Tab-separated table of C-alpha atoms and ligand atoms in Angstrom:
chain	number	residue	atom	x	y	z
L	1	UNK	CA	0.013	0.065	0.088
L	2	UNK	CA	1.536	3.166	-1.106
L	3	UNK	CA	-0.576	6.048	-1.995
L	4	UNK	CA	-1.018	9.705	-1.713
L	5	UNK	CA	-4.156	10.875	-0.017
L	6	UNK	CA	-5.189	14.330	0.845
L	7	UNK	CA	-5.645	14.086	4.559
L	8	UNK	CA	-6.020	17.671	6.040
L	9	UNK	CA	-2.643	19.005	6.859
L	10	UNK	CA	-0.832	16.039	5.122
L	11	UNK	CA	-0.823	17.217	1.582
L	12	UNK	CA	1.538	15.341	-0.815
L	13	UNK	CA	2.406	12.904	1.948
L	14	UNK	CA	2.899	9.282	1.072
L	15	UNK	CA	1.115	7.065	3.315
L	16	UNK	CA	2.776	3.587	3.212
L	17	UNK	CA	0.881	1.803	5.836
L	18	UNK	CA	-2.021	2.327	8.287
L	19	UNK	CA	-2.132	0.346	11.551
L	20	UNK	CA	-4.445	0.256	14.396
L	21	UNK	CA	-2.792	-0.032	17.777
L	22	UNK	CA	-5.625	-0.543	20.189
L	23	UNK	CA	-7.587	2.797	20.065
L	24	UNK	CA	-4.887	4.556	18.208
L	25	UNK	CA	-4.307	4.866	14.543
L	26	UNK	CA	-0.603	4.989	13.210
L	27	UNK	CA	0.136	6.305	9.764
L	28	UNK	CA	3.541	5.391	8.314
L	29	UNK	CA	4.328	8.200	5.973
L	30	UNK	CA	7.036	9.546	3.851
L	31	UNK	CA	7.711	12.175	1.270
L	32	UNK	CA	8.434	11.559	-2.420
L	33	UNK	CA	12.075	11.684	-3.356
L	34	UNK	CA	12.992	14.776	-5.262
L	35	UNK	CA	15.734	17.235	-6.121
L	36	UNK	CA	16.835	19.335	-3.108
L	37	UNK	CA	19.150	22.295	-3.005
L	38	UNK	CA	22.169	21.999	-0.670
L	39	UNK	CA	21.893	24.623	2.136
L	40	UNK	CA	25.571	24.774	2.298
L	41	UNK	CA	26.907	25.129	-1.258
L	42	UNK	CA	23.658	25.504	-3.334
L	43	UNK	CA	24.073	22.580	-5.619
L	44	UNK	CA	21.275	20.316	-6.510
L	45	UNK	CA	21.172	16.776	-5.217
L	46	UNK	CA	18.984	13.715	-5.159
L	47	UNK	CA	21.445	11.347	-3.366
L	48	UNK	CA	19.891	9.795	-0.326
L	49	UNK	CA	22.198	9.609	2.732
L	50	UNK	CA	19.864	7.815	5.220
L	51	UNK	CA	16.429	7.745	6.885
L	52	UNK	CA	15.418	8.553	10.405
L	53	UNK	CA	12.176	7.530	11.915
L	54	UNK	CA	10.279	10.389	13.588
L	55	UNK	CA	7.224	9.947	15.736
L	56	UNK	CA	4.733	12.799	15.377
L	57	UNK	CA	1.426	13.530	17.037
L	58	UNK	CA	-1.336	14.417	14.576
L	59	UNK	CA	-5.013	15.306	14.868
L	60	UNK	CA	-7.638	12.758	15.657
L	61	UNK	CA	-8.741	10.765	12.661
L	62	UNK	CA	-12.244	9.179	12.859
L	63	UNK	CA	-12.423	10.150	16.484
L	64	UNK	CA	-9.197	8.363	17.183
L	65	UNK	CA	-5.836	9.625	18.330
L	66	UNK	CA	-3.606	9.373	15.460
L	67	UNK	CA	0.169	9.635	15.232
L	68	UNK	CA	2.594	9.624	12.239
L	69	UNK	CA	5.681	7.541	11.893
L	70	UNK	CA	7.496	9.748	9.546
L	71	UNK	CA	10.498	8.216	7.641
L	72	UNK	CA	12.496	11.326	7.269
L	73	UNK	CA	14.965	11.229	4.438
L	74	UNK	CA	18.345	12.765	4.543
L	75	UNK	CA	20.192	13.789	1.412
L	76	UNK	CA	23.989	13.993	0.822
L	77	UNK	CA	25.598	16.626	-1.241
L	78	UNK	CA	28.796	16.242	-3.207
L	79	UNK	CA	30.340	18.917	-0.969
L	80	UNK	CA	29.939	16.617	2.053
L	81	UNK	CA	26.968	18.245	3.556
L	82	UNK	CA	24.122	16.152	4.809
L	83	UNK	CA	20.603	17.592	5.372
L	84	UNK	CA	16.909	16.725	6.018
L	85	UNK	CA	14.346	16.975	3.260
L	86	UNK	CA	11.835	19.679	3.469
L	87	UNK	CA	8.590	18.758	5.072
L	88	UNK	CA	5.578	21.157	4.953
L	89	UNK	CA	3.495	19.323	7.531
L	90	UNK	CA	5.847	19.698	10.448
L	91	UNK	CA	8.252	22.273	11.744
L	92	UNK	CA	11.814	21.441	12.651
L	93	UNK	CA	12.377	19.697	15.981
L	94	UNK	CA	8.658	19.395	16.572
L	95	UNK	CA	6.814	16.459	18.053
L	96	UNK	CA	3.499	17.668	16.744
L	97	UNK	CA	2.312	18.233	13.222
L	98	UNK	CA	1.644	21.761	12.044
L	99	UNK	CA	-2.069	21.014	11.841
L	100	UNK	CA	-2.065	19.804	15.396
L	101	UNK	CA	-0.244	22.941	16.551
L	102	UNK	CA	-2.899	25.008	14.806
L	103	UNK	CA	-5.759	23.301	16.500
L	104	UNK	CA	-3.946	23.170	19.805
L	105	UNK	CA	-3.657	26.924	19.665
L	106	UNK	CA	-7.380	27.375	19.314
L	107	UNK	CA	-8.452	24.560	21.747
L	108	UNK	CA	-6.198	25.733	24.541
L	109	UNK	CA	-8.038	28.992	24.574
L	110	UNK	CA	-11.621	27.662	23.794
L	111	UNK	CA	-11.838	24.503	25.678
L	112	UNK	CA	-13.470	24.650	29.038
L	113	UNK	CA	-10.319	23.347	30.776
L	114	UNK	CA	-6.812	22.612	30.007
L	115	UNK	CA	-7.496	19.090	30.889
L	116	UNK	CA	-10.336	18.759	28.395
L	117	UNK	CA	-8.220	20.217	25.606
L	118	UNK	CA	-5.450	17.752	26.513
L	119	UNK	CA	-7.630	14.776	26.224
L	120	UNK	CA	-9.068	15.842	22.810
L	121	UNK	CA	-5.610	16.296	21.474
L	122	UNK	CA	-4.052	13.345	23.143
L	123	UNK	CA	-1.513	15.207	25.353
L	124	UNK	CA	-0.976	16.308	28.919
L	125	UNK	CA	-2.574	19.414	30.476
L	126	UNK	CA	0.795	20.842	31.042
L	127	UNK	CA	1.600	20.664	27.281
L	128	UNK	CA	-1.656	22.541	26.714
L	129	UNK	CA	-0.871	25.134	29.442
L	130	UNK	CA	2.550	25.753	27.726
L	131	UNK	CA	0.705	26.323	24.524
L	132	UNK	CA	-1.701	28.544	26.036
L	133	UNK	CA	1.134	30.734	27.458
L	134	UNK	CA	2.875	30.972	24.116
L	135	UNK	CA	-0.380	32.119	22.582
L	136	UNK	CA	-0.851	34.626	25.313
L	137	UNK	CA	2.657	35.970	24.838
L	138	UNK	CA	2.040	36.479	21.194
L	139	UNK	CA	-1.420	37.884	21.167
L	140	UNK	CA	-1.684	39.887	24.405
L	141	UNK	CA	0.034	43.181	23.784
L	142	UNK	CA	-0.136	45.433	26.970
L	143	UNK	CA	0.322	49.131	26.926
L	144	UNK	CA	-2.070	49.853	24.090
L	145	UNK	CA	-3.444	53.477	24.267
L	146	UNK	CA	-6.965	53.286	25.667
L	147	UNK	CA	-9.747	54.818	23.416
L	148	UNK	CA	-11.687	58.080	24.103
L	149	UNK	CA	-14.522	56.453	25.990
L	150	UNK	CA	-13.897	53.551	28.396
L	151	UNK	CA	-16.008	51.831	31.055
L	152	UNK	CA	-14.682	50.058	34.191
L	153	UNK	CA	-16.432	47.615	36.430
L	154	UNK	CA	-15.443	45.251	38.943
L	155	UNK	CA	-16.222	41.530	39.126
L	156	UNK	CA	-15.456	38.730	41.481
L	157	UNK	CA	-12.726	36.687	39.904
L	158	UNK	CA	-11.274	35.034	43.036
L	159	UNK	CA	-7.688	34.643	41.783
L	160	UNK	CA	-4.455	34.701	43.434
L	161	UNK	CA	-4.217	38.445	42.852
L	162	UNK	CA	-7.322	39.065	44.953
L	163	UNK	CA	-11.166	38.571	45.175
L	164	UNK	CA	-12.119	41.400	42.886
L	165	UNK	CA	-10.705	42.254	39.517
L	166	UNK	CA	-11.423	45.255	37.343
L	167	UNK	CA	-12.443	44.940	33.727
L	168	UNK	CA	-11.768	47.863	31.350
L	169	UNK	CA	-13.726	48.070	28.079
L	170	UNK	CA	-14.287	50.281	25.224
L	171	UNK	CA	-17.484	52.189	25.949
L	172	UNK	CA	-18.529	52.567	22.315
L	173	UNK	CA	-17.773	49.102	20.906
L	174	UNK	CA	-18.028	47.302	24.187
L	175	UNK	CA	-14.936	45.418	23.458
L	176	UNK	CA	-13.032	44.445	26.546
L	177	UNK	CA	-9.657	45.870	26.604
L	178	UNK	CA	-7.952	44.728	29.812
L	179	UNK	CA	-8.342	43.204	33.263
L	180	UNK	CA	-6.605	44.638	36.230
L	181	UNK	CA	-5.510	42.429	39.080
L	182	UNK	CA	-7.589	44.284	41.748
L	183	UNK	CA	-9.917	47.299	42.220
L	184	UNK	CA	-7.690	49.411	44.409
L	185	UNK	CA	-7.384	53.108	43.701
L	186	UNK	CA	-3.654	53.100	43.127
L	187	UNK	CA	-3.863	50.162	40.699
L	188	UNK	CA	-6.504	51.980	38.629
L	189	UNK	CA	-4.688	55.326	38.891
L	190	UNK	CA	-1.313	53.950	37.643
L	191	UNK	CA	-2.982	52.181	34.882
L	192	UNK	CA	-4.964	55.118	33.538
L	193	UNK	CA	-1.950	57.418	34.018
L	194	UNK	CA	0.095	55.044	31.791
L	195	UNK	CA	-2.241	54.242	29.094
L	196	UNK	CA	-5.083	56.697	29.351
L	197	UNK	CA	-3.838	59.938	27.573
L	198	UNK	CA	-6.636	59.815	25.013
L	199	UNK	CA	-9.395	59.042	27.481
L	200	UNK	CA	-12.160	61.702	27.606
L	201	UNK	CA	-15.003	59.781	29.210
L	202	UNK	CA	-15.259	57.014	31.847
L	203	UNK	CA	-18.406	55.064	32.735
L	204	UNK	CA	-18.362	53.500	36.198
L	205	UNK	CA	-20.422	52.345	39.125
L	206	UNK	CA	-20.572	54.749	42.125
L	207	UNK	CA	-17.367	53.666	43.807
L	208	UNK	CA	-15.605	56.672	45.361
L	209	UNK	CA	-12.139	55.187	44.929
L	210	UNK	CA	-12.762	54.766	41.167
L	211	UNK	CA	-13.753	58.401	40.907
L	212	UNK	CA	-10.678	59.477	42.884
L	213	UNK	CA	-8.404	57.344	40.678
L	214	UNK	CA	-9.824	58.897	37.414
L	215	UNK	CA	-9.548	62.399	38.764
L	216	UNK	CA	-6.105	61.899	39.887
L	217	UNK	CA	-4.890	60.264	36.827
L	218	UNK	CA	-6.890	62.040	34.143
L	219	UNK	CA	-7.961	65.281	35.654
L	220	UNK	CA	-11.121	66.696	34.208
L	221	UNK	CA	-12.289	63.701	32.212
L	222	UNK	CA	-16.119	63.291	32.000
L	223	UNK	CA	-17.280	60.732	34.410
L	224	UNK	CA	-20.630	58.886	33.641
L	225	UNK	CA	-22.509	57.007	36.496
L	226	UNK	CA	-23.824	53.715	35.227
L	227	UNK	CA	-27.523	53.607	35.224
L	228	UNK	CA	-28.021	50.117	36.455
L	229	UNK	CA	-25.882	51.030	39.489
L	230	UNK	CA	-27.497	54.237	40.566
L	231	UNK	CA	-31.093	52.901	40.127
L	232	UNK	CA	-30.093	50.216	42.495
L	233	UNK	CA	-29.800	52.552	45.488
L	234	UNK	CA	-33.558	53.204	45.209
L	235	UNK	CA	-34.431	49.536	45.035
L	236	UNK	CA	-32.219	48.862	48.075
L	237	UNK	CA	-34.062	51.568	49.984
L	238	UNK	CA	-37.607	50.124	49.316
L	239	UNK	CA	-36.177	46.710	50.244
L	240	UNK	CA	-34.867	47.796	53.506
L	241	UNK	CA	-38.337	49.295	54.364
L	242	UNK	CA	-40.001	46.040	53.209
L	243	UNK	CA	-37.694	43.882	55.521
L	244	UNK	CA	-38.420	46.181	58.463
L	245	UNK	CA	-42.114	45.999	58.025
L	246	UNK	CA	-42.065	42.218	57.509
L	247	UNK	CA	-40.112	41.541	60.657
L	248	UNK	CA	-43.051	42.792	62.671
L	249	UNK	CA	-45.368	40.275	60.879
L	250	UNK	CA	-46.359	36.748	61.683
L	251	UNK	CA	-44.154	34.180	60.254
L	252	UNK	CA	-46.672	32.682	57.842
L	253	UNK	CA	-47.459	36.138	56.451
L	254	UNK	CA	-43.664	36.912	56.262
L	255	UNK	CA	-42.919	33.913	54.092
L	256	UNK	CA	-45.678	34.524	51.653
L	257	UNK	CA	-44.900	38.227	51.407
L	258	UNK	CA	-41.318	37.549	50.657
L	259	UNK	CA	-42.207	35.365	47.738
L	260	UNK	CA	-44.404	38.071	46.335
L	261	UNK	CA	-41.951	40.959	46.891
L	262	UNK	CA	-41.294	41.292	43.218
L	263	UNK	CA	-44.547	43.128	42.912
L	264	UNK	CA	-42.984	46.012	44.756
L	265	UNK	CA	-40.089	46.337	42.295
L	266	UNK	CA	-41.931	46.114	39.031
L	267	UNK	CA	-43.254	49.310	37.519
L	268	UNK	CA	-46.949	49.710	38.545
L	269	UNK	CA	-48.041	50.071	34.909
L	270	UNK	CA	-46.513	46.690	34.061
L	271	UNK	CA	-48.301	44.764	36.757
L	272	UNK	CA	-51.137	42.348	35.955
L	273	UNK	CA	-54.425	42.569	37.732
L	274	UNK	CA	-53.514	39.722	40.139
L	275	UNK	CA	-50.107	41.245	40.938
L	276	UNK	CA	-51.830	44.470	41.601
L	277	UNK	CA	-54.016	42.834	44.091
L	278	UNK	CA	-50.981	41.490	45.869
L	279	UNK	CA	-49.225	44.775	45.578
L	280	UNK	CA	-52.103	46.635	47.294
L	281	UNK	CA	-52.371	44.063	50.078
L	282	UNK	CA	-48.624	44.336	50.444
L	283	UNK	CA	-48.402	48.109	50.760
L	284	UNK	CA	-51.627	48.107	52.815
L	285	UNK	CA	-49.588	46.482	55.558
L	286	UNK	CA	-47.869	49.648	56.596
L	287	UNK	CA	-48.089	53.303	55.785
L	288	UNK	CA	-44.278	53.645	55.573
L	289	UNK	CA	-44.145	50.825	52.981
L	290	UNK	CA	-46.934	52.499	51.022
L	291	UNK	CA	-44.937	55.774	50.932
L	292	UNK	CA	-41.842	53.995	50.070
L	293	UNK	CA	-43.495	52.402	47.155
L	294	UNK	CA	-44.803	55.718	45.924
L	295	UNK	CA	-41.369	57.216	46.105
L	296	UNK	CA	-40.049	54.240	44.073
L	297	UNK	CA	-42.673	54.727	41.410
L	298	UNK	CA	-41.887	58.632	41.287
L	299	UNK	CA	-38.278	57.661	40.772
L	300	UNK	CA	-39.058	55.325	37.959
L	301	UNK	CA	-41.237	57.854	36.339
L	302	UNK	CA	-38.409	60.299	36.352
L	303	UNK	CA	-35.840	57.784	35.225
L	304	UNK	CA	-38.060	56.500	32.276
L	305	UNK	CA	-38.657	59.984	31.186
L	306	UNK	CA	-35.040	61.199	31.488
L	307	UNK	CA	-33.990	58.532	28.989
L	308	UNK	CA	-36.206	59.926	26.411
L	309	UNK	CA	-35.269	63.652	26.446
L	310	UNK	CA	-32.359	65.787	25.521
L	311	UNK	CA	-33.329	68.493	27.964
L	312	UNK	CA	-30.766	67.823	30.779
L	313	UNK	CA	-31.732	70.987	32.636
L	314	UNK	CA	-35.242	69.673	32.956
L	315	UNK	CA	-34.006	66.223	33.927
L	316	UNK	CA	-32.110	67.926	36.794
L	317	UNK	CA	-35.140	70.030	37.881
L	318	UNK	CA	-37.278	66.915	38.021
L	319	UNK	CA	-34.607	64.975	39.964
L	320	UNK	CA	-34.661	67.628	42.463
L	321	UNK	CA	-38.305	67.616	42.761
L	322	UNK	CA	-37.945	63.878	43.526
L	323	UNK	CA	-35.405	64.772	46.326
L	324	UNK	CA	-38.072	67.152	47.835
L	325	UNK	CA	-40.582	64.388	47.802
L	326	UNK	CA	-38.184	62.113	49.665
L	327	UNK	CA	-37.355	64.955	51.973
L	328	UNK	CA	-41.061	65.323	52.972
L	329	UNK	CA	-41.506	61.533	53.408
L	330	UNK	CA	-38.593	61.395	55.818
L	331	UNK	CA	-37.981	57.713	55.411
L	332	UNK	CA	-34.265	57.152	56.483
L	333	UNK	CA	-33.456	54.538	53.914
L	334	UNK	CA	-34.630	56.827	51.146
L	335	UNK	CA	-32.924	59.846	52.593
L	336	UNK	CA	-29.689	57.826	52.573
L	337	UNK	CA	-30.232	56.821	49.056
L	338	UNK	CA	-30.761	60.274	47.635
L	339	UNK	CA	-27.673	61.456	49.675
L	340	UNK	CA	-25.669	59.061	47.453
L	341	UNK	CA	-27.482	60.362	44.280
L	342	UNK	CA	-26.783	63.803	45.287
L	343	UNK	CA	-23.032	62.995	45.792
L	344	UNK	CA	-23.069	61.563	42.187
L	345	UNK	CA	-25.574	63.992	40.608
L	346	UNK	CA	-23.158	65.357	38.044
L	347	UNK	CA	-22.309	61.849	36.953
L	348	UNK	CA	-25.835	60.704	36.933
L	349	UNK	CA	-26.988	63.576	34.759
L	350	UNK	CA	-23.890	62.717	32.425
L	351	UNK	CA	-25.484	59.350	31.781
L	352	UNK	CA	-28.518	61.052	30.190
L	353	UNK	CA	-26.424	63.738	28.433
L	354	UNK	CA	-23.855	61.227	26.985
L	355	UNK	CA	-26.088	58.207	26.741
L	356	UNK	CA	-23.587	55.573	27.838
L	357	UNK	CA	-24.230	52.605	30.020
L	358	UNK	CA	-22.318	49.686	31.559
L	359	UNK	CA	-25.050	47.095	30.974
L	360	UNK	CA	-23.145	44.856	28.695
L	361	UNK	CA	-20.423	44.224	31.275
L	362	UNK	CA	-23.000	42.137	33.136
L	363	UNK	CA	-22.984	39.811	30.224
L	364	UNK	CA	-19.229	39.571	30.186
L	365	UNK	CA	-19.283	39.156	33.846
L	366	UNK	CA	-21.747	36.192	33.521
L	367	UNK	CA	-19.620	34.633	30.936
L	368	UNK	CA	-16.604	34.898	33.082
L	369	UNK	CA	-18.503	33.311	35.915
L	370	UNK	CA	-19.259	30.386	33.726
L	371	UNK	CA	-15.708	30.166	32.661
L	372	UNK	CA	-14.599	30.177	36.128
L	373	UNK	CA	-16.915	27.380	37.188
L	374	UNK	CA	-15.694	25.267	34.262
L	375	UNK	CA	-12.044	26.013	34.410
L	376	UNK	CA	-11.245	24.534	37.637
L	377	UNK	CA	-7.866	25.803	38.742
L	378	UNK	CA	-7.911	29.318	37.228
L	379	UNK	CA	-6.588	30.663	40.374
L	380	UNK	CA	-3.658	32.383	38.647
L	381	UNK	CA	-4.605	35.759	37.679
L	382	UNK	CA	-2.261	36.089	34.666
L	383	UNK	CA	-3.763	32.942	33.121
L	384	UNK	CA	-7.273	33.947	34.031
L	385	UNK	CA	-6.798	37.350	32.500
L	386	UNK	CA	-5.314	35.866	29.290
L	387	UNK	CA	-8.157	33.250	29.134
L	388	UNK	CA	-10.852	35.837	29.157
L	389	UNK	CA	-9.229	38.306	26.866
L	390	UNK	CA	-8.122	35.721	24.453
L	391	UNK	CA	-11.580	34.115	24.262
L	392	UNK	CA	-12.934	37.471	23.242
L	393	UNK	CA	-10.308	37.904	20.480
L	394	UNK	CA	-10.930	34.265	19.424
L	395	UNK	CA	-14.719	34.498	19.395
L	396	UNK	CA	-15.027	34.210	15.681
L	397	UNK	CA	-12.060	31.947	15.118
L	398	UNK	CA	-12.028	28.262	14.911
L	399	UNK	CA	-15.496	27.372	16.257
L	400	UNK	CA	-15.463	24.171	14.205
L	401	UNK	CA	-11.771	23.296	14.583
L	402	UNK	CA	-10.638	20.271	16.478
Q	501	LIG	ZN1	26.525	21.057	-1.012
């Protein structure tokens, strides 16, 4: 049996024999003899010196691990030089075929775990980790200049660098740009100072140390408070009131109420009749809860309207009217909430003036969580960072490879 077959990655290779060794397939291959140019003197030669047998791992064939026994030919030149023939399917001194290398490069990034990639490719996890680190080195350039508008948000990465990491993304394209090892002010400040010369706008949640870092590193850059984050303060406030009111209730009532608490958070106009009935019963429990509910509704009305208009002056005026309502109601949890809103008022109004939001980061954060659950052992921050950023870069690549 001596034929040429076009197996992917093995073009023009002569397959001399195919053997099955248990679950493995072994292909005995060689290349046709042909004229080679001597690398030393440049003369042409076809004189064979000897053969060396080389074992090379290749991709799975029919779902089975496959390796090549390659009979590598060496030529001899009249000048005395001996040299190996050219083989396009393998790089010099490699134990893996080029095709294998290509797939390994994609799989080490896309597989759920290094172990899984290793099993698919018939190699050890540590080989896959080494591949991964090579790819990371090639593809991850640090020190790129950040774009004009960026967004920053923390997430729980639980790596050896700390519990929380900070993700930096392009606010216009939503493309993640980098991950910082922690959310400390100095870390953010140094990073922005180094790479943020072009940054004109930063979207963030209401973390005072983020704001301080941006101010100190970038001076008068526009800061935009993320909508999702500032709305949460109002929801936290009504939830506090709800909890206090419920504590005073009978245990049975308490459980039932807790299950139905969503009726308080939904906008009134979006409630069905049945939910409305629960809502009325719920807020009928206490005068304070009823007031808290009305304040939340007033806030939502302001927020929904603010999103639709360009009149930032009027947005501010109506927000201040909401503050007055809260002032009259005198519910401590709401007073506390609007104090935070007041501290961040400029940044909140910016979110309507510039129309940016961080929402997409939640999606990334969720993806990251899944990755973390799957990739047991991603404790090392450098690997974790590379894994997340490379996955985003490789999103469109090699979905069907390997
Ligand atoms: Zn020669």
